[in-house]
mmCIF file of N, CA and C in Angstrom:
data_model
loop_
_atom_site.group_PDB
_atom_site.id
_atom_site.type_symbol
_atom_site.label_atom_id
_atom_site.label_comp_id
_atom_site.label_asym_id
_atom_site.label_seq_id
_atom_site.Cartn_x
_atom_site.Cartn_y
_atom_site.Cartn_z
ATOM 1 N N UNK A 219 2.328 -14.820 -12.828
ATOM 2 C CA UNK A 219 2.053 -13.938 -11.702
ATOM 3 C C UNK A 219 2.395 -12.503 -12.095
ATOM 4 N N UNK A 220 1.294 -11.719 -12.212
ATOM 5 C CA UNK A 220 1.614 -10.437 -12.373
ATOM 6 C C UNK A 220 1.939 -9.181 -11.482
ATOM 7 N N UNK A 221 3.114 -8.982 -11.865
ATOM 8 C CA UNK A 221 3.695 -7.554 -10.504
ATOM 9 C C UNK A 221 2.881 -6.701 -10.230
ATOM 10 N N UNK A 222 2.983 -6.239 -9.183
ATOM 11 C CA UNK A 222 2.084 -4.870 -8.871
ATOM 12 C C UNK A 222 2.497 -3.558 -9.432
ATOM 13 N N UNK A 223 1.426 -2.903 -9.674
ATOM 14 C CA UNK A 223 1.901 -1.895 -10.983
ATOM 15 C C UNK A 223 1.410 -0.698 -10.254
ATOM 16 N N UNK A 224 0.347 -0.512 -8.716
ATOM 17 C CA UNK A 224 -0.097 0.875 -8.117
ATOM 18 C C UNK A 224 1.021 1.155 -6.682
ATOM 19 N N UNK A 225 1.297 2.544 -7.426
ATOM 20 C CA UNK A 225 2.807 3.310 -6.437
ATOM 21 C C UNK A 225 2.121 2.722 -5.314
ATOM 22 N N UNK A 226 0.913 3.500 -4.423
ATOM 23 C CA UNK A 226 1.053 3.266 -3.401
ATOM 24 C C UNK A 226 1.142 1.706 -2.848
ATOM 25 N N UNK A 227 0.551 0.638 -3.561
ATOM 26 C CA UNK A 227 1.069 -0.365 -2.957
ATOM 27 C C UNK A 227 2.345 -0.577 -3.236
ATOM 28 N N UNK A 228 3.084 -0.225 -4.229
ATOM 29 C CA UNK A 228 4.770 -1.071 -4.221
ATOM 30 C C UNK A 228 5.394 -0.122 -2.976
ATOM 31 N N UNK A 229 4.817 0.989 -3.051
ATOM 32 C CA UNK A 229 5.920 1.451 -2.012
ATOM 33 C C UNK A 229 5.300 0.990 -0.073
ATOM 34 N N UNK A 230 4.359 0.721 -0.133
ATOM 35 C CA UNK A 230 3.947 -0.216 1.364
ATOM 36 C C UNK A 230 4.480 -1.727 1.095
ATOM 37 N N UNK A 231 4.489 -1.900 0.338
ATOM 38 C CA UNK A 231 5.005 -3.215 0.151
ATOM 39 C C UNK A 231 6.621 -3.549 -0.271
ATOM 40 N N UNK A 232 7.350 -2.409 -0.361
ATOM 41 C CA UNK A 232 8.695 -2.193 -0.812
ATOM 42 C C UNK A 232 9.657 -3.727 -0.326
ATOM 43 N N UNK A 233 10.011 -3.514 1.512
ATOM 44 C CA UNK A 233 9.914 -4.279 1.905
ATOM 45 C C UNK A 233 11.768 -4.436 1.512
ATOM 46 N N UNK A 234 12.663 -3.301 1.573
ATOM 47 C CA UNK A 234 13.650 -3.116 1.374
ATOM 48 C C UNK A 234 14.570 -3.665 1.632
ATOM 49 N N UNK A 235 15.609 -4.733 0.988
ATOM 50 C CA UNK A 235 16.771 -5.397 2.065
ATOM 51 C C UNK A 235 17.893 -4.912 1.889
ATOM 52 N N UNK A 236 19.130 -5.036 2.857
ATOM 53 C CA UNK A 236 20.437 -4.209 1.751
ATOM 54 C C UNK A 236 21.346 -5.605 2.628
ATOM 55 N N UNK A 237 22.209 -5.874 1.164
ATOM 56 C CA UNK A 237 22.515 -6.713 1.354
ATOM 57 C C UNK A 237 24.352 -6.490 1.609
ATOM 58 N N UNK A 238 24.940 -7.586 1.897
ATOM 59 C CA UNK A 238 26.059 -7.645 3.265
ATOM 60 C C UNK A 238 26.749 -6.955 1.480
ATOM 61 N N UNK A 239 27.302 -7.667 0.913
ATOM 62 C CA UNK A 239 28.538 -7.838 -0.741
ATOM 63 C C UNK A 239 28.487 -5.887 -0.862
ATOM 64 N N UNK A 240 29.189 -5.814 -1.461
ATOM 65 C CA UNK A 240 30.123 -4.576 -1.915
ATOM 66 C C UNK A 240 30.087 -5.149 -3.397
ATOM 67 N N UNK A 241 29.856 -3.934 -3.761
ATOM 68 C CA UNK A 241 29.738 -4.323 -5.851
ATOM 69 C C UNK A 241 30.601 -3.049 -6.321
ATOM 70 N N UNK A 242 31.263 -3.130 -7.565
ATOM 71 C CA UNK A 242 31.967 -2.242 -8.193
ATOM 72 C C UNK A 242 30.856 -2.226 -9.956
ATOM 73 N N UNK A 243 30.669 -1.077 -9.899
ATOM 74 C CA UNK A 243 30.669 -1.229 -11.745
ATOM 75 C C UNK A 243 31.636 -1.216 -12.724
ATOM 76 N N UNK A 244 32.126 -1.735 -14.025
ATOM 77 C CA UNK A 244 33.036 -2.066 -14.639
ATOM 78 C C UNK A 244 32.887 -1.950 -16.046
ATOM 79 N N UNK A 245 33.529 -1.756 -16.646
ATOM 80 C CA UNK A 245 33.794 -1.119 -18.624
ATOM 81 C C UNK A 245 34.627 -1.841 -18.873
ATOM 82 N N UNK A 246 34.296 -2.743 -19.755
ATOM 83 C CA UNK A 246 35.362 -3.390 -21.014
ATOM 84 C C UNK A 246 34.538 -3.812 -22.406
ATOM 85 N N UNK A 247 35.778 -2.311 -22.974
ATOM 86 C CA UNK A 247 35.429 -1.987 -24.467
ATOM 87 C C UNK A 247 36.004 -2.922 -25.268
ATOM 88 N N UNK A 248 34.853 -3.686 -26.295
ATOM 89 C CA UNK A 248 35.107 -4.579 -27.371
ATOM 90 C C UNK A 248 34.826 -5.385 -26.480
ATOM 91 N N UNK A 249 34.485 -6.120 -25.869
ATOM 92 C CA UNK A 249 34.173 -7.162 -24.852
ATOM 93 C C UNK A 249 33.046 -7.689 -25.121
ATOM 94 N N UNK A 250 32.960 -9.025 -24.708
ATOM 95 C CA UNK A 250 31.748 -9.968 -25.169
ATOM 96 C C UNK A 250 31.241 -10.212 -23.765
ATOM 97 N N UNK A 251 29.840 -10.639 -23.459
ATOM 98 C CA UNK A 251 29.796 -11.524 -22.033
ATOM 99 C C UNK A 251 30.786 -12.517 -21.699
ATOM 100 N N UNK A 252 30.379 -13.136 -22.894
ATOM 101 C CA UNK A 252 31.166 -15.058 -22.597
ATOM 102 C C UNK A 252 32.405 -14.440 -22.437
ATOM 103 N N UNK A 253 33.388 -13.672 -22.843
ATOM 104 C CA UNK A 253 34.972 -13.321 -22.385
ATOM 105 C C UNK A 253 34.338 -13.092 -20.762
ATOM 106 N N UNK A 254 33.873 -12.390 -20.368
ATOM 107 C CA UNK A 254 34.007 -12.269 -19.077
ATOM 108 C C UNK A 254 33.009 -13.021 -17.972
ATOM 109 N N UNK A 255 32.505 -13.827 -18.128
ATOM 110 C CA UNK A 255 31.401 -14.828 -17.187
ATOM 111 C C UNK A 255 32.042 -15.129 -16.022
ATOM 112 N N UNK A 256 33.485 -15.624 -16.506
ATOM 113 C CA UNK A 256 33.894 -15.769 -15.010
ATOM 114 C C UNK A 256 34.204 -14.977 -13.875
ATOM 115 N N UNK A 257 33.803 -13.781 -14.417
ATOM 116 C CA UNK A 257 33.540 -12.774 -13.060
ATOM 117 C C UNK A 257 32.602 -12.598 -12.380
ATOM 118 N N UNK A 258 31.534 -13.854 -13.126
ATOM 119 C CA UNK A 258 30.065 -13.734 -12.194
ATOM 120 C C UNK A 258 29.244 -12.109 -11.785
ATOM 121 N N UNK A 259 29.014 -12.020 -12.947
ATOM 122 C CA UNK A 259 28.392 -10.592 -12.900
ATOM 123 C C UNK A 259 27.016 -10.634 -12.330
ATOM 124 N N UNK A 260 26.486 -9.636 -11.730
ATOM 125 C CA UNK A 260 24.912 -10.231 -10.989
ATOM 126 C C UNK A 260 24.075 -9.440 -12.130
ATOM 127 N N UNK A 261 24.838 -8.099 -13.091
ATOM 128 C CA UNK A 261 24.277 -7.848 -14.080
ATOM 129 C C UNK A 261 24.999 -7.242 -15.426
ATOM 130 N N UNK A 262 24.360 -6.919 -16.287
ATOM 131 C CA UNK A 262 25.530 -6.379 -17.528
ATOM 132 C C UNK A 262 24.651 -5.683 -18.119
ATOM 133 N N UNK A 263 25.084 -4.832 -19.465
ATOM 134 C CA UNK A 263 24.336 -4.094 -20.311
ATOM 135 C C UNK A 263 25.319 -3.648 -21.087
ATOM 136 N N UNK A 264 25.108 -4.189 -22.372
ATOM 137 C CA UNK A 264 25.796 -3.696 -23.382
ATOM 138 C C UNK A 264 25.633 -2.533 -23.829
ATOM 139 N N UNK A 265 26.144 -1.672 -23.932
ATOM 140 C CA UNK A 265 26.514 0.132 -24.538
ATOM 141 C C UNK A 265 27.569 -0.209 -25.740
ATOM 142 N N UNK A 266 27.061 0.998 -26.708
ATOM 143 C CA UNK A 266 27.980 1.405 -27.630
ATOM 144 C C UNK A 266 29.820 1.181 -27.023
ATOM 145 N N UNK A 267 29.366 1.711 -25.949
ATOM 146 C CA UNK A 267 31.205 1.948 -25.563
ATOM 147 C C UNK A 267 31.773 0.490 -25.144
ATOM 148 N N UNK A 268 31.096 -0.041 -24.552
ATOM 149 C CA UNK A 268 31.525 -1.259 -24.075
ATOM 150 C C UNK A 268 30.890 -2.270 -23.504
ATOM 151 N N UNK A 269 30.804 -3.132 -22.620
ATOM 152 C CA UNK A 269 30.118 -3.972 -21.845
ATOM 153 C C UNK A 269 30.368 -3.507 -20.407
ATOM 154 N N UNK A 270 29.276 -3.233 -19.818
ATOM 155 C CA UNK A 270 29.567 -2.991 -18.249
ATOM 156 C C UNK A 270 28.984 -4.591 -17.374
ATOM 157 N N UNK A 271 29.790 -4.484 -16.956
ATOM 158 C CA UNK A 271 29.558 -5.352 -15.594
ATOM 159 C C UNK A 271 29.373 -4.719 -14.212
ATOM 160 N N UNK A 272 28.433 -5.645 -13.489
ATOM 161 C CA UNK A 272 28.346 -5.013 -11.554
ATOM 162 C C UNK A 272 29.245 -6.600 -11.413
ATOM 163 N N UNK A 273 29.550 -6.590 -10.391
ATOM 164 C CA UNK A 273 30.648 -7.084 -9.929
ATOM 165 C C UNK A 273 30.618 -7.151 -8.311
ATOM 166 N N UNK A 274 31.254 -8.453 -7.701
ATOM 167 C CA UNK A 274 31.775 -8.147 -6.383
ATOM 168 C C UNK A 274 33.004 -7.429 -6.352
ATOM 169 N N UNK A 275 33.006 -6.603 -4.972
ATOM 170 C CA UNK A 275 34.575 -5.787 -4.987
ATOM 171 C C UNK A 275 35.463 -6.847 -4.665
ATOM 172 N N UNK A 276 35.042 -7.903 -4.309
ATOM 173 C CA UNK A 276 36.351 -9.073 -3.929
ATOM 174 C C UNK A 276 36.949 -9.539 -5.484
ATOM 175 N N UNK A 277 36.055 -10.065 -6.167
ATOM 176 C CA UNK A 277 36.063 -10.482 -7.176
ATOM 177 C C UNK A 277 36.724 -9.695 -8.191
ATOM 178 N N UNK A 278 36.622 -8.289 -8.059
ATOM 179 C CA UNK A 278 37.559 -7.308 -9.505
ATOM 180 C C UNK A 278 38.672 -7.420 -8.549
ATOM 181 N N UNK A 279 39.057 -7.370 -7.224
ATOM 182 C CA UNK A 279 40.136 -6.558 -6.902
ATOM 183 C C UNK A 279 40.917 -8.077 -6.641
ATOM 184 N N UNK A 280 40.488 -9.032 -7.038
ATOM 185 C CA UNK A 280 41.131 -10.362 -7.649
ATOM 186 C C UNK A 280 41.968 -10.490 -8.957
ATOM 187 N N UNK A 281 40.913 -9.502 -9.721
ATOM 188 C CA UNK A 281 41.198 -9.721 -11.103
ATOM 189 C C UNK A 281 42.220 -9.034 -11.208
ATOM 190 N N UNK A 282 42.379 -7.364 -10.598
ATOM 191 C CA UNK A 282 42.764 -6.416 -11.162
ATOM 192 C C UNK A 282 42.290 -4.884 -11.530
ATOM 193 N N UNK A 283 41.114 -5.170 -11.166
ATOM 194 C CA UNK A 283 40.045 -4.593 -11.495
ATOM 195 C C UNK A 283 39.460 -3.173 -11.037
ATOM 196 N N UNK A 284 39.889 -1.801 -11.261
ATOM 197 C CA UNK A 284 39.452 -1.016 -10.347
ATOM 198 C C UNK A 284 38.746 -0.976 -9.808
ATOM 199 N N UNK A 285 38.548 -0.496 -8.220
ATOM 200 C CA UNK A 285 37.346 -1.109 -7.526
ATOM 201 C C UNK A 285 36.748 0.493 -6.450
ATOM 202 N N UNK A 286 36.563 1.586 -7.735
ATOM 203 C CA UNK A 286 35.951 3.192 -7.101
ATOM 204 C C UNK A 286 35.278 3.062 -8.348
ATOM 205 N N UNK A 287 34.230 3.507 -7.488
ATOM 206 C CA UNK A 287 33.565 3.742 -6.607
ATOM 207 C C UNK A 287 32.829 2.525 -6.006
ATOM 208 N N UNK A 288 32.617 2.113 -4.468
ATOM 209 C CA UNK A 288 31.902 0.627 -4.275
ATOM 210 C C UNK A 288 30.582 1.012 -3.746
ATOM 211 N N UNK A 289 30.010 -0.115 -4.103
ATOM 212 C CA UNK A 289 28.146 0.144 -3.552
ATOM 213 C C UNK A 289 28.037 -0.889 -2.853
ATOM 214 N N UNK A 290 26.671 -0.963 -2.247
ATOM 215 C CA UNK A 290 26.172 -1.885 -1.976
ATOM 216 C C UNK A 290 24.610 -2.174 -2.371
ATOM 217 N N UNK A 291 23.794 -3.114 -2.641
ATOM 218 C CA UNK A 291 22.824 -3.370 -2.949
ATOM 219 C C UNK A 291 21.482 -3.439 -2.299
ATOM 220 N N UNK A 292 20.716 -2.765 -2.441
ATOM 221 C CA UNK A 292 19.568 -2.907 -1.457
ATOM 222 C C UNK A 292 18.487 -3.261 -2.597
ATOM 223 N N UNK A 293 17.905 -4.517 -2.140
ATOM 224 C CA UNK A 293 16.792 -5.073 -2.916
ATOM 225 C C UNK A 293 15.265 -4.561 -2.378
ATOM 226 N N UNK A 294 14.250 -4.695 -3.175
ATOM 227 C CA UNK A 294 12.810 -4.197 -2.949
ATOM 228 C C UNK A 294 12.175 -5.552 -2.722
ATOM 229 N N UNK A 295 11.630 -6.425 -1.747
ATOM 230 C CA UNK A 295 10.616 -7.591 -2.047
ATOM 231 C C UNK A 295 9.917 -7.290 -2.863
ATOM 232 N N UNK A 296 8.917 -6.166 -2.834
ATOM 233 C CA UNK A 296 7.609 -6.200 -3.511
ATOM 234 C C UNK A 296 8.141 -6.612 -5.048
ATOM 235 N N UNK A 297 7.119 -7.816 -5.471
ATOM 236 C CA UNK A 297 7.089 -7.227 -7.507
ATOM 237 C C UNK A 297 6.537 -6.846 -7.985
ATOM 238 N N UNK A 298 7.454 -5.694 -8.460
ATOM 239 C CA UNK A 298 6.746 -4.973 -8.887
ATOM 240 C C UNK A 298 6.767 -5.298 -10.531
ATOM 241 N N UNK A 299 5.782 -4.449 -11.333
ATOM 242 C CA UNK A 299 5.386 -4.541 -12.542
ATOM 243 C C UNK A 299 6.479 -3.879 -13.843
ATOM 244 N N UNK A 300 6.832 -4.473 -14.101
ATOM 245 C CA UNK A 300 7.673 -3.502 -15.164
ATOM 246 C C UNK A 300 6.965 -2.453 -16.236
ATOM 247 N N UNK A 301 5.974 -2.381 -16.196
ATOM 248 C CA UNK A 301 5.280 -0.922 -16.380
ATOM 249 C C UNK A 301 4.404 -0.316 -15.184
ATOM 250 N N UNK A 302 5.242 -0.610 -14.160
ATOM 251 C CA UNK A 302 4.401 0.215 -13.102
ATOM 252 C C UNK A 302 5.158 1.457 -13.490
ATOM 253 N N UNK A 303 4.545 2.927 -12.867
ATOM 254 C CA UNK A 303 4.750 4.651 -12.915
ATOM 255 C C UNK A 303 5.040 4.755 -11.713
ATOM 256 N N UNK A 304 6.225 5.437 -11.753
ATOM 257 C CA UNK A 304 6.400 6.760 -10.141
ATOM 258 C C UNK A 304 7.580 5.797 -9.382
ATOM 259 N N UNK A 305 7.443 4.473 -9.250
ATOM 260 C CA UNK A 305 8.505 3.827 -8.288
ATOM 261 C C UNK A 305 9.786 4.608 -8.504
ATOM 262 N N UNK A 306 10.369 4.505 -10.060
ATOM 263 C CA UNK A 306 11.834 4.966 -9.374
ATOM 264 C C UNK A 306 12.200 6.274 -9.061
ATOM 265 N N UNK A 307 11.216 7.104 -9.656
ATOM 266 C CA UNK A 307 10.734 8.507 -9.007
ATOM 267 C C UNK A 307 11.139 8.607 -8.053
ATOM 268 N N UNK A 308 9.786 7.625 -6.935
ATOM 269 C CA UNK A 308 9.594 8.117 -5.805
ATOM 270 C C UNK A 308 10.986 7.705 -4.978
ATOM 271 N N UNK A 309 11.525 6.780 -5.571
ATOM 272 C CA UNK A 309 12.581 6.229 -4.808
ATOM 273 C C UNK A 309 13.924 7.236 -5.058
ATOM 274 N N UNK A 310 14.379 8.341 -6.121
ATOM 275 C CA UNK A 310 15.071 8.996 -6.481
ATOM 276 C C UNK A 310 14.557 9.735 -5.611
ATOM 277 N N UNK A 311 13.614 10.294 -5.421
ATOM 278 C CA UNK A 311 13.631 11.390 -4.726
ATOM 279 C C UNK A 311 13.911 11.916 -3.479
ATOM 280 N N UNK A 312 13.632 10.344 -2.832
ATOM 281 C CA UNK A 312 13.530 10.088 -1.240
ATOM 282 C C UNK A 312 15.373 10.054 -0.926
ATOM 283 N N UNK A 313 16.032 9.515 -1.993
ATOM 284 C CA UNK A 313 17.401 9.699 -1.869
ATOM 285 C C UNK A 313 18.069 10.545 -2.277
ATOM 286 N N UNK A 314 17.650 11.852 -3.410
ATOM 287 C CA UNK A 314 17.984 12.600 -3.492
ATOM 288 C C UNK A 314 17.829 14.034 -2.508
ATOM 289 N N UNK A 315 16.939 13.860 -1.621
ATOM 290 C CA UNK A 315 16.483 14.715 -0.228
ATOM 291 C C UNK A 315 17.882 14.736 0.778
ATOM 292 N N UNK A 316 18.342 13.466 0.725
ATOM 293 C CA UNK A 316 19.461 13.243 1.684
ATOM 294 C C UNK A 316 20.895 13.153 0.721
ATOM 295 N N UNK A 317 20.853 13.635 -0.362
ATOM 296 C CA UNK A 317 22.407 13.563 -1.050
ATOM 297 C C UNK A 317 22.971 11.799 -1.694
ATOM 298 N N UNK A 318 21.896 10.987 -1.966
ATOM 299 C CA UNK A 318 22.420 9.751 -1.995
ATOM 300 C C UNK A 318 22.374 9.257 -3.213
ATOM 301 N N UNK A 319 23.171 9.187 -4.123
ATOM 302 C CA UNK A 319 22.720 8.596 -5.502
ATOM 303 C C UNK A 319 22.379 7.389 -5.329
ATOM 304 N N UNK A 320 21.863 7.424 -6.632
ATOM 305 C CA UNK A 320 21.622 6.014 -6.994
ATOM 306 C C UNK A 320 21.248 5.041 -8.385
ATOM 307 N N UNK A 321 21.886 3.434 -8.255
ATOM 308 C CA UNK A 321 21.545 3.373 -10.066
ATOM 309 C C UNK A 321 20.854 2.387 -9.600
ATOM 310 N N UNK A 322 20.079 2.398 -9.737
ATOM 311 C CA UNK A 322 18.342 1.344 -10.039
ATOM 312 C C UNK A 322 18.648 0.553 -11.423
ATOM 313 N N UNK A 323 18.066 -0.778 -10.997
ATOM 314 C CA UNK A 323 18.531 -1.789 -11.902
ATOM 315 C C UNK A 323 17.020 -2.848 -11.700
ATOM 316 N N UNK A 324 16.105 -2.395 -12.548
ATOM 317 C CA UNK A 324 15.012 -3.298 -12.728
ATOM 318 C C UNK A 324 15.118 -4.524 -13.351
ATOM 319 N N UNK A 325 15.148 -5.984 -12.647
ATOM 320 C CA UNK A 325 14.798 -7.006 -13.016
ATOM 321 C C UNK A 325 13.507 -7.736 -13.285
ATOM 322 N N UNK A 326 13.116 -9.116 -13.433
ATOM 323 C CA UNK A 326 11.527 -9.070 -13.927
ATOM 324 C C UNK A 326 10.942 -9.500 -12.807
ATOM 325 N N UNK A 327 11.610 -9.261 -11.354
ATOM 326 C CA UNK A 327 10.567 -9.706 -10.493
ATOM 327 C C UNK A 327 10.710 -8.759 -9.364
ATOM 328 N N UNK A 328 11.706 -8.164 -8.814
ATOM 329 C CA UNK A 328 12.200 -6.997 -8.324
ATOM 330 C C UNK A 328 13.190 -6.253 -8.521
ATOM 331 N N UNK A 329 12.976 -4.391 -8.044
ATOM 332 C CA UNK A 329 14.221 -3.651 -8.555
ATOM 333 C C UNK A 329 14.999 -3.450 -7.192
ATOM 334 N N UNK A 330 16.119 -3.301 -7.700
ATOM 335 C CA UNK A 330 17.363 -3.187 -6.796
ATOM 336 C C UNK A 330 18.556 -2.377 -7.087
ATOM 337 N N UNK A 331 18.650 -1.569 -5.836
ATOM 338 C CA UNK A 331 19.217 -0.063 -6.158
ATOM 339 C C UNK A 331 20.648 -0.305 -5.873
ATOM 340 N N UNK A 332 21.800 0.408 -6.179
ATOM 341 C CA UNK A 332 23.000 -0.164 -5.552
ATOM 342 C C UNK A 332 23.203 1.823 -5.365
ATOM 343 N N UNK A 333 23.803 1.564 -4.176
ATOM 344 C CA UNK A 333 24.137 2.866 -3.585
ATOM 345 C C UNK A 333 25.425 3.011 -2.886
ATOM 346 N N UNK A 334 25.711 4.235 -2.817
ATOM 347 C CA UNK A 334 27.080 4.399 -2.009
ATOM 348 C C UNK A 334 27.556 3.601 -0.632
ATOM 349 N N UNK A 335 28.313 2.382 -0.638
ATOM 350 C CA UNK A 335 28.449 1.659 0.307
ATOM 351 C C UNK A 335 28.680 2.114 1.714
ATOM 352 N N UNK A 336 29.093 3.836 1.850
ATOM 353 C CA UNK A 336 29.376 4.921 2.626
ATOM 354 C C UNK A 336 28.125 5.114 3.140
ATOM 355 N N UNK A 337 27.065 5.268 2.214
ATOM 356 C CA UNK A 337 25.966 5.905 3.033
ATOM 357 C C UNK A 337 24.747 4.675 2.362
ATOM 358 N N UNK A 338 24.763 3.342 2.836
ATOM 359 C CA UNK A 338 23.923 2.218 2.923
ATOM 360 C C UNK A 338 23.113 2.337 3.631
ATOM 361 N N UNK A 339 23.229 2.687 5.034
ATOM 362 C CA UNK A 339 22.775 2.445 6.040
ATOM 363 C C UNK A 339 21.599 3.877 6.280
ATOM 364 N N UNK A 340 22.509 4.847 5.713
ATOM 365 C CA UNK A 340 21.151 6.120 5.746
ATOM 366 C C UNK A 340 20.388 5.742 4.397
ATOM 367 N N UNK A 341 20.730 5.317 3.519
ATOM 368 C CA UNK A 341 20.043 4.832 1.949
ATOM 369 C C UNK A 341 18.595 3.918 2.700
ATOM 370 N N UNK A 342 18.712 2.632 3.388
ATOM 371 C CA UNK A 342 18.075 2.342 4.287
ATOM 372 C C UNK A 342 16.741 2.664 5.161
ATOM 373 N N UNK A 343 17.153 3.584 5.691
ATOM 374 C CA UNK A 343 16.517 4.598 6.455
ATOM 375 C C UNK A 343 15.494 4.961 5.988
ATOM 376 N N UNK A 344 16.001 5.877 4.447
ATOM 377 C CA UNK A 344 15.232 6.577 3.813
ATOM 378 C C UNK A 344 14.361 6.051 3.074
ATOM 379 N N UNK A 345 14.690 4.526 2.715
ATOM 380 C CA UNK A 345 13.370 3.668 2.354
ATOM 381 C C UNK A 345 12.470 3.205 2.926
ATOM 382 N N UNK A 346 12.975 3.086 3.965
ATOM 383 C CA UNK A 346 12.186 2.721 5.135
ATOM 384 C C UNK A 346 11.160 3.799 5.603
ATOM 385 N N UNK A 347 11.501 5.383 5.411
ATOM 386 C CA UNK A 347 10.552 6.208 5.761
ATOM 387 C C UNK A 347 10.005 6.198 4.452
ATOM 388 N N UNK A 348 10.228 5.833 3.180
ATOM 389 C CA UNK A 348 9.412 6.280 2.330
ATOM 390 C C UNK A 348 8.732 4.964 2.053
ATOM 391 N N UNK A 349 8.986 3.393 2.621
ATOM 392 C CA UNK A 349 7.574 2.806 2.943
ATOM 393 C C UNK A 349 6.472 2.929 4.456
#
């Protein structure tokens, strides 16, 4: 099944959810996955510097784990294409209008933004006007 790859349909079809969990991002240098699995990461990416993990905030502040800055996750239904153009554009932009960062995290069937758990609910909004 192939994702949809034209802006204007992913963004009518966005179809935005934000979900209840609180996530922290996390650095541990020299670190392998398998050392850390049991933190149930929803994602990772190895860097020169270290291994980052996303994380629940329950889950690091179990471990130990600093837990600033927290997000929360808002998923896209639509799938989109992993060479579709303009989505995270358009989606940076619509949150950068209102002050809201954001780190976009493309998977192979939908992308999902994690944003300031402070301002979720206007993050929201603003997807919602920009489908």
């Amino acid at each position: 099944m192939a994702g949809v790859k034209e802006l204007d349909r992913l963004l009518a079809e966005m179809s935005p959810e934000l979900g209840a969990e609180e996530y922290v991002f996390a650095t541990f240098p020299g670190a392998e996955y398998a050392d850390l699995a049991s933190l149930s990461p929803i994602t990772s990416f190895q860097e020169k510097e270290g291994l980052t993990l996303v994380i629940e905030r329950s889950v690091a502040q179990a471990a130990g784990i600093p837990c600033e800055p927290v997000f929360r996750k808002i998923s896209l239904g639509v799938h989109s294409s992993l060479e579709a153009v303009g989505l995270t554009a358009a989606i940076s932009n619509k949150l950068a209008e209102r002050g809201i960062s954001a780190n976009i995290v493309a998977a192979y069937f939908h992308d999902h933004l994690f944003v300031p758990s402070a301002m979720a609910e206007e993050a929201m909004i603003a997807m919602m006007e920009l489908s």
